[in-house]
PDB file of N, CA, C and O in Angstrom:
ATOM      1  N   MET A   1       5.752 -11.379   4.058  1.00  0.00           N
ATOM      2  CA  MET A   1       5.645 -10.142   4.572  1.00  0.00           C
ATOM      3  C   MET A   1       6.322 -10.030   5.834  1.00  0.00           C
ATOM      4  O   MET A   1       6.248 -10.814   6.790  1.00  0.00           O
ATOM      5  N   ASP A   2       7.205  -8.834   6.100  1.00  0.00           N
ATOM      6  CA  ASP A   2       8.076  -8.587   7.184  1.00  0.00           C
ATOM      7  C   ASP A   2       7.181  -8.222   8.375  1.00  0.00           C
ATOM      8  O   ASP A   2       6.085  -7.632   8.205  1.00  0.00           O
ATOM      9  N   PRO A   3       7.617  -8.337   9.639  1.00  0.00           N
ATOM     10  CA  PRO A   3       6.849  -7.926  10.747  1.00  0.00           C
ATOM     11  C   PRO A   3       6.340  -6.381  10.726  1.00  0.00           C
ATOM     12  O   PRO A   3       5.267  -6.119  11.130  1.00  0.00           O
ATOM     13  N   MET A   4       7.171  -5.547  10.305  1.00  0.00           N
ATOM     14  CA  MET A   4       6.810  -4.288  10.092  1.00  0.00           C
ATOM     15  C   MET A   4       5.635  -3.859   9.098  1.00  0.00           C
ATOM     16  O   MET A   4       4.788  -2.984   9.316  1.00  0.00           O
ATOM     17  N   GLN A   5       5.560  -4.521   8.116  1.00  0.00           N
ATOM     18  CA  GLN A   5       4.573  -4.484   6.979  1.00  0.00           C
ATOM     19  C   GLN A   5       3.325  -4.990   7.600  1.00  0.00           C
ATOM     20  O   GLN A   5       2.203  -4.449   7.479  1.00  0.00           O
ATOM     21  N   LYS A   6       3.418  -6.180   8.405  1.00  0.00           N
ATOM     22  CA  LYS A   6       2.196  -6.585   9.027  1.00  0.00           C
ATOM     23  C   LYS A   6       1.604  -5.737  10.201  1.00  0.00           C
ATOM     24  O   LYS A   6       0.581  -5.413  10.174  1.00  0.00           O
ATOM     25  N   MET A   7       2.433  -4.987  10.860  1.00  0.00           N
ATOM     26  CA  MET A   7       2.141  -3.907  11.731  1.00  0.00           C
ATOM     27  C   MET A   7       1.343  -2.772  10.959  1.00  0.00           C
ATOM     28  O   MET A   7       0.117  -2.515  11.466  1.00  0.00           O
ATOM     29  N   TRP A   8       1.796  -2.266  10.027  1.00  0.00           N
ATOM     30  CA  TRP A   8       1.255  -1.217   9.335  1.00  0.00           C
ATOM     31  C   TRP A   8      -0.080  -1.696   8.655  1.00  0.00           C
ATOM     32  O   TRP A   8      -1.171  -0.874   8.873  1.00  0.00           O
ATOM     33  N   LEU A   9      -0.181  -2.850   8.246  1.00  0.00           N
ATOM     34  CA  LEU A   9      -1.489  -3.479   7.556  1.00  0.00           C
ATOM     35  C   LEU A   9      -2.415  -3.639   8.784  1.00  0.00           C
ATOM     36  O   LEU A   9      -3.622  -3.310   8.553  1.00  0.00           O
ATOM     37  N   SER A  10      -2.037  -3.954   9.871  1.00  0.00           N
ATOM     38  CA  SER A  10      -3.150  -4.216  10.986  1.00  0.00           C
ATOM     39  C   SER A  10      -3.603  -2.775  11.463  1.00  0.00           C
ATOM     40  O   SER A  10      -4.695  -2.586  11.860  1.00  0.00           O
ATOM     41  N   MET A  11      -2.644  -1.869  11.500  1.00  0.00           N
ATOM     42  CA  MET A  11      -2.989  -0.458  11.954  1.00  0.00           C
ATOM     43  C   MET A  11      -3.947   0.061  10.810  1.00  0.00           C
ATOM     44  O   MET A  11      -5.009   0.853  11.146  1.00  0.00           O
ATOM     45  N   ILE A  12      -3.924  -0.122   9.492  1.00  0.00           N
ATOM     46  CA  ILE A  12      -4.679   0.600   8.676  1.00  0.00           C
ATOM     47  C   ILE A  12      -6.127  -0.321   8.603  1.00  0.00           C
ATOM     48  O   ILE A  12      -7.122   0.247   8.628  1.00  0.00           O
ATOM     49  N   ALA A  13      -6.160  -1.571   8.998  1.00  0.00           N
ATOM     50  CA  ALA A  13      -7.348  -2.499   9.182  1.00  0.00           C
ATOM     51  C   ALA A  13      -8.096  -1.845  10.290  1.00  0.00           C
ATOM     52  O   ALA A  13      -9.315  -1.587  10.196  1.00  0.00           O
ATOM     53  N   LEU A  14      -7.359  -1.460  11.520  1.00  0.00           N
ATOM     54  CA  LEU A  14      -8.018  -0.966  12.692  1.00  0.00           C
ATOM     55  C   LEU A  14      -8.634   0.540  12.316  1.00  0.00           C
ATOM     56  O   LEU A  14      -9.574   0.842  12.829  1.00  0.00           O
ATOM     57  N   LEU A  15      -7.702   1.233  11.506  1.00  0.00           N
ATOM     58  CA  LEU A  15      -8.357   2.640  11.259  1.00  0.00           C
ATOM     59  C   LEU A  15      -9.615   2.637  10.477  1.00  0.00           C
ATOM     60  O   LEU A  15     -10.437   3.363  10.609  1.00  0.00           O
ATOM     61  N   ILE A  16      -9.564   1.621   9.223  1.00  0.00           N
ATOM     62  CA  ILE A  16     -10.641   1.504   8.493  1.00  0.00           C
ATOM     63  C   ILE A  16     -11.972   1.108   9.225  1.00  0.00           C
ATOM     64  O   ILE A  16     -13.033   1.589   9.082  1.00  0.00           O
ATOM     65  N   MET A  17     -11.731   0.202  10.250  1.00  0.00           N
ATOM     66  CA  MET A  17     -12.932  -0.406  11.022  1.00  0.00           C
ATOM     67  C   MET A  17     -13.560   0.748  11.869  1.00  0.00           C
ATOM     68  O   MET A  17     -14.589   0.855  12.133  1.00  0.00           O
ATOM     69  N   ALA A  18     -12.509   1.713  12.570  1.00  0.00           N
ATOM     70  CA  ALA A  18     -12.916   2.664  13.265  1.00  0.00           C
ATOM     71  C   ALA A  18     -13.730   3.778  12.651  1.00  0.00           C
ATOM     72  O   ALA A  18     -14.738   4.189  13.082  1.00  0.00           O
ATOM     73  N   VAL A  19     -13.248   4.002  11.361  1.00  0.00           N
ATOM     74  CA  VAL A  19     -13.957   4.970  10.534  1.00  0.00           C
ATOM     75  C   VAL A  19     -15.271   4.363  10.184  1.00  0.00           C
ATOM     76  O   VAL A  19     -16.304   5.048  10.214  1.00  0.00           O
ATOM     77  N   SER A  20     -15.377   3.268   9.728  1.00  0.00           N
ATOM     78  CA  SER A  20     -16.849   2.541   9.601  1.00  0.00           C
ATOM     79  C   SER A  20     -17.779   2.615  10.631  1.00  0.00           C
ATOM     80  O   SER A  20     -18.716   2.789  10.610  1.00  0.00           O
ATOM     81  N   VAL A  21     -17.195   2.447  12.091  1.00  0.00           N
ATOM     82  CA  VAL A  21     -18.135   2.500  13.119  1.00  0.00           C
ATOM     83  C   VAL A  21     -18.689   4.011  13.351  1.00  0.00           C
ATOM     84  O   VAL A  21     -19.730   4.271  13.612  1.00  0.00           O
ATOM     85  N   ILE A  22     -17.724   4.925  13.071  1.00  0.00           N
ATOM     86  CA  ILE A  22     -18.083   6.421  13.120  1.00  0.00           C
ATOM     87  C   ILE A  22     -19.218   6.654  12.078  1.00  0.00           C
ATOM     88  O   ILE A  22     -20.260   7.363  12.185  1.00  0.00           O
ATOM     89  N   VAL A  23     -19.007   6.180  10.852  1.00  0.00           N
ATOM     90  CA  VAL A  23     -19.854   6.423   9.653  1.00  0.00           C
ATOM     91  C   VAL A  23     -21.294   5.869  10.016  1.00  0.00           C
ATOM     92  O   VAL A  23     -22.307   6.440   9.839  1.00  0.00           O
ATOM     93  N   VAL A  24     -21.230   4.581  10.467  1.00  0.00           N
ATOM     94  CA  VAL A  24     -22.680   4.105  10.781  1.00  0.00           C
ATOM     95  C   VAL A  24     -23.178   4.770  11.882  1.00  0.00           C
ATOM     96  O   VAL A  24     -24.519   4.902  11.898  1.00  0.00           O
ATOM     97  N   THR A  25     -22.515   5.270  12.905  1.00  0.00           N
ATOM     98  CA  THR A  25     -22.981   5.754  14.096  1.00  0.00           C
ATOM     99  C   THR A  25     -23.715   7.261  13.579  1.00  0.00           C
ATOM    100  O   THR A  25     -24.773   7.364  13.932  1.00  0.00           O
ATOM    101  N   LEU A  26     -23.094   8.012  12.725  1.00  0.00           N
ATOM    102  CA  LEU A  26     -23.451   9.116  12.267  1.00  0.00           C
ATOM    103  C   LEU A  26     -24.571   8.930  11.211  1.00  0.00           C
ATOM    104  O   LEU A  26     -25.607   9.544  11.393  1.00  0.00           O
ATOM    105  N   ALA A  27     -24.648   7.936  10.618  1.00  0.00           N
ATOM    106  CA  ALA A  27     -25.522   7.563   9.500  1.00  0.00           C
ATOM    107  C   ALA A  27     -26.963   7.298  10.239  1.00  0.00           C
ATOM    108  O   ALA A  27     -28.070   7.857   9.858  1.00  0.00           O
ATOM    109  N   ARG A  28     -26.914   6.524  11.465  1.00  0.00           N
ATOM    110  CA  ARG A  28     -28.065   6.163  11.922  1.00  0.00           C
ATOM    111  C   ARG A  28     -28.541   7.292  13.023  1.00  0.00           C
ATOM    112  O   ARG A  28     -29.826   7.258  13.204  1.00  0.00           O
ATOM    113  N   ASN A  29     -27.716   8.128  13.354  1.00  0.00           N
ATOM    114  CA  ASN A  29     -28.277   9.178  14.340  1.00  0.00           C
ATOM    115  C   ASN A  29     -28.510  10.432  13.491  1.00  0.00           C
ATOM    116  O   ASN A  29     -29.610  11.302  14.060  1.00  0.00           O
ATOM    117  N   LYS A  30     -28.047  10.745  12.414  1.00  0.00           N
ATOM    118  CA  LYS A  30     -28.226  12.218  11.843  1.00  0.00           C
ATOM    119  C   LYS A  30     -28.910  12.093  10.494  1.00  0.00           C
ATOM    120  O   LYS A  30     -29.287  13.047   9.890  1.00  0.00           O
ATOM    121  N   THR A  31     -29.068  10.955   9.809  1.00  0.00           N
ATOM    122  CA  THR A  31     -29.805  10.843   8.563  1.00  0.00           C
ATOM    123  C   THR A  31     -30.784   9.947   8.645  1.00  0.00           C
ATOM    124  O   THR A  31     -31.219   9.325   9.396  1.00  0.00           O
ATOM    125  N   LYS A  32     -31.592  10.241   7.429  1.00  0.00           N
ATOM    126  CA  LYS A  32     -32.828   9.595   7.247  1.00  0.00           C
ATOM    127  C   LYS A  32     -32.950   9.119   5.733  1.00  0.00           C
ATOM    128  O   LYS A  32     -32.344   9.673   4.865  1.00  0.00           O
ATOM    129  N   GLY A  33     -33.835   7.906   5.571  1.00  0.00           N
ATOM    130  CA  GLY A  33     -34.043   7.564   4.066  1.00  0.00           C
ATOM    131  C   GLY A  33     -32.895   6.882   3.306  1.00  0.00           C
ATOM    132  O   GLY A  33     -32.215   6.061   3.866  1.00  0.00           O
ATOM    133  N   PHE A  34     -32.766   7.254   2.212  1.00  0.00           N
ATOM    134  CA  PHE A  34     -32.018   6.654   1.234  1.00  0.00           C
ATOM    135  C   PHE A  34     -30.345   6.931   1.661  1.00  0.00           C
ATOM    136  O   PHE A  34     -29.610   5.984   1.513  1.00  0.00           O
ATOM    137  N   LEU A  35     -30.064   8.289   2.224  1.00  0.00           N
ATOM    138  CA  LEU A  35     -28.811   8.316   2.419  1.00  0.00           C
ATOM    139  C   LEU A  35     -28.445   7.621   3.740  1.00  0.00           C
ATOM    140  O   LEU A  35     -27.220   7.123   3.665  1.00  0.00           O
ATOM    141  N   ARG A  36     -29.206   7.311   4.576  1.00  0.00           N
ATOM    142  CA  ARG A  36     -29.047   6.361   5.757  1.00  0.00           C
ATOM    143  C   ARG A  36     -28.497   4.979   5.190  1.00  0.00           C
ATOM    144  O   ARG A  36     -27.570   4.353   5.646  1.00  0.00           O
ATOM    145  N   GLY A  37     -29.257   4.447   4.267  1.00  0.00           N
ATOM    146  CA  GLY A  37     -28.942   3.231   3.760  1.00  0.00           C
ATOM    147  C   GLY A  37     -27.730   3.147   2.835  1.00  0.00           C
ATOM    148  O   GLY A  37     -26.931   2.263   3.109  1.00  0.00           O
ATOM    149  N   ILE A  38     -27.264   4.273   2.166  1.00  0.00           N
ATOM    150  CA  ILE A  38     -26.058   4.155   1.478  1.00  0.00           C
ATOM    151  C   ILE A  38     -24.969   4.228   2.474  1.00  0.00           C
ATOM    152  O   ILE A  38     -23.836   3.669   2.229  1.00  0.00           O
ATOM    153  N   LEU A  39     -25.082   5.245   3.507  1.00  0.00           N
ATOM    154  CA  LEU A  39     -24.018   5.286   4.375  1.00  0.00           C
ATOM    155  C   LEU A  39     -23.749   4.152   5.241  1.00  0.00           C
ATOM    156  O   LEU A  39     -22.658   3.671   5.577  1.00  0.00           O
ATOM    157  N   SER A  40     -24.852   3.293   5.649  1.00  0.00           N
ATOM    158  CA  SER A  40     -24.750   2.087   6.181  1.00  0.00           C
ATOM    159  C   SER A  40     -24.173   1.038   5.449  1.00  0.00           C
ATOM    160  O   SER A  40     -23.270   0.434   5.990  1.00  0.00           O
ATOM    161  N   PHE A  41     -24.436   1.176   4.141  1.00  0.00           N
ATOM    162  CA  PHE A  41     -23.890   0.062   3.346  1.00  0.00           C
ATOM    163  C   PHE A  41     -22.406   0.313   3.276  1.00  0.00           C
ATOM    164  O   PHE A  41     -21.543  -0.635   3.200  1.00  0.00           O
ATOM    165  N   MET A  42     -21.826   1.568   2.870  1.00  0.00           N
ATOM    166  CA  MET A  42     -20.571   1.875   2.860  1.00  0.00           C
ATOM    167  C   MET A  42     -19.754   1.631   4.167  1.00  0.00           C
ATOM    168  O   MET A  42     -18.743   0.998   3.910  1.00  0.00           O
ATOM    169  N   ALA A  43     -20.451   1.706   5.242  1.00  0.00           N
ATOM    170  CA  ALA A  43     -19.698   1.286   6.584  1.00  0.00           C
ATOM    171  C   ALA A  43     -19.754  -0.053   6.722  1.00  0.00           C
ATOM    172  O   ALA A  43     -18.654  -0.664   7.166  1.00  0.00           O
ATOM    173  N   PHE A  44     -20.532  -0.822   6.160  1.00  0.00           N
ATOM    174  CA  PHE A  44     -20.594  -2.541   6.162  1.00  0.00           C
ATOM    175  C   PHE A  44     -19.419  -2.696   5.234  1.00  0.00           C
ATOM    176  O   PHE A  44     -18.593  -3.687   5.659  1.00  0.00           O
ATOM    177  N   MET A  45     -19.261  -2.271   4.026  1.00  0.00           N
ATOM    178  CA  MET A  45     -18.108  -2.385   3.264  1.00  0.00           C
ATOM    179  C   MET A  45     -16.928  -2.175   3.680  1.00  0.00           C
ATOM    180  O   MET A  45     -15.782  -2.954   3.551  1.00  0.00           O
ATOM    181  N   MET A  46     -16.822  -1.062   4.510  1.00  0.00           N
ATOM    182  CA  MET A  46     -15.497  -0.637   4.936  1.00  0.00           C
ATOM    183  C   MET A  46     -15.106  -1.767   6.225  1.00  0.00           C
ATOM    184  O   MET A  46     -13.951  -2.147   6.373  1.00  0.00           O
ATOM    185  N   MET A  47     -16.150  -2.100   6.831  1.00  0.00           N
ATOM    186  CA  MET A  47     -15.968  -3.208   7.998  1.00  0.00           C
ATOM    187  C   MET A  47     -15.336  -4.384   7.326  1.00  0.00           C
ATOM    188  O   MET A  47     -14.415  -4.962   7.872  1.00  0.00           O
ATOM    189  N   ILE A  48     -15.797  -4.778   6.080  1.00  0.00           N
ATOM    190  CA  ILE A  48     -15.294  -6.237   5.568  1.00  0.00           C
ATOM    191  C   ILE A  48     -14.119  -5.942   5.060  1.00  0.00           C
ATOM    192  O   ILE A  48     -13.231  -6.799   5.278  1.00  0.00           O
ATOM    193  N   ILE A  49     -13.693  -4.720   4.432  1.00  0.00           N
ATOM    194  CA  ILE A  49     -12.310  -4.590   4.049  1.00  0.00           C
ATOM    195  C   ILE A  49     -11.317  -4.439   5.207  1.00  0.00           C
ATOM    196  O   ILE A  49     -10.288  -4.940   5.064  1.00  0.00           O
ATOM    197  N   GLY A  50     -11.748  -3.984   6.212  1.00  0.00           N
ATOM    198  CA  GLY A  50     -10.973  -3.990   7.484  1.00  0.00           C
ATOM    199  C   GLY A  50     -10.786  -5.256   8.076  1.00  0.00           C
ATOM    200  O   GLY A  50      -9.552  -5.549   8.393  1.00  0.00           O
ATOM    201  N   PHE A  51     -11.648  -6.043   7.964  1.00  0.00           N
ATOM    202  CA  PHE A  51     -11.584  -7.420   8.249  1.00  0.00           C
ATOM    203  C   PHE A  51     -10.604  -8.361   7.510  1.00  0.00           C
ATOM    204  O   PHE A  51      -9.793  -8.928   7.990  1.00  0.00           O
ATOM    205  N   ILE A  52     -10.778  -8.089   6.279  1.00  0.00           N
ATOM    206  CA  ILE A  52      -9.867  -8.829   5.365  1.00  0.00           C
ATOM    207  C   ILE A  52      -8.470  -8.232   5.590  1.00  0.00           C
ATOM    208  O   ILE A  52      -7.550  -9.265   5.622  1.00  0.00           O
ATOM    209  N   LEU A  53      -8.215  -7.109   5.620  1.00  0.00           N
ATOM    210  CA  LEU A  53      -6.786  -6.678   6.025  1.00  0.00           C
ATOM    211  C   LEU A  53      -6.416  -7.206   7.249  1.00  0.00           C
ATOM    212  O   LEU A  53      -5.008  -7.444   7.327  1.00  0.00           O
ATOM    213  N   GLY A  54      -7.165  -7.041   8.152  1.00  0.00           N
ATOM    214  CA  GLY A  54      -6.736  -7.748   9.521  1.00  0.00           C
ATOM    215  C   GLY A  54      -6.333  -9.209   9.450  1.00  0.00           C
ATOM    216  O   GLY A  54      -5.356  -9.435  10.100  1.00  0.00           O
ATOM    217  N   LEU A  55      -7.129  -9.876   8.704  1.00  0.00           N
ATOM    218  CA  LEU A  55      -6.982 -11.220   8.646  1.00  0.00           C
ATOM    219  C   LEU A  55      -5.616 -11.502   7.840  1.00  0.00           C
ATOM    220  O   LEU A  55      -4.857 -12.245   8.220  1.00  0.00           O
ATOM    221  N   ALA A  56      -5.304 -10.442   6.706  1.00  0.00           N
ATOM    222  CA  ALA A  56      -4.077 -10.729   6.124  1.00  0.00           C
ATOM    223  C   ALA A  56      -2.899 -10.377   6.806  1.00  0.00           C
ATOM    224  O   ALA A  56      -1.794 -11.051   6.626  1.00  0.00           O
ATOM    225  N   SER A  57      -3.026  -9.573   7.845  1.00  0.00           N
ATOM    226  CA  SER A  57      -2.001  -9.102   8.627  1.00  0.00           C
ATOM    227  C   SER A  57      -1.482 -10.199   9.615  1.00  0.00           C
ATOM    228  O   SER A  57      -0.385 -10.515  10.112  1.00  0.00           O
ATOM    229  N   ILE A  58      -2.632 -11.112   9.950  1.00  0.00           N
ATOM    230  CA  ILE A  58      -2.321 -12.273  10.851  1.00  0.00           C
ATOM    231  C   ILE A  58      -1.570 -13.510  10.113  1.00  0.00           C
ATOM    232  O   ILE A  58      -0.670 -14.158  10.647  1.00  0.00           O
ATOM    233  N   ILE A  59      -2.153 -13.671   8.749  1.00  0.00           N
ATOM    234  CA  ILE A  59      -1.523 -14.774   8.158  1.00  0.00           C
ATOM    235  C   ILE A  59       0.046 -14.578   7.502  1.00  0.00           C
ATOM    236  O   ILE A  59       0.174 -13.549   7.211  1.00  0.00           O
TER     237      ILE A  59
END
């Protein structure tokens, strides 16, 4: 993977992690019940995907 592809991959990973932080913040402040759990789970999955992409951009 060339350096430009690594840069874009790391930028996408950062964007995904930032979106997951926003989603979990909104889920915990604005929702209740089942929807809160679903949004928090989705945010957690996005954070894991962002981590994996970030790790792939380092390797």
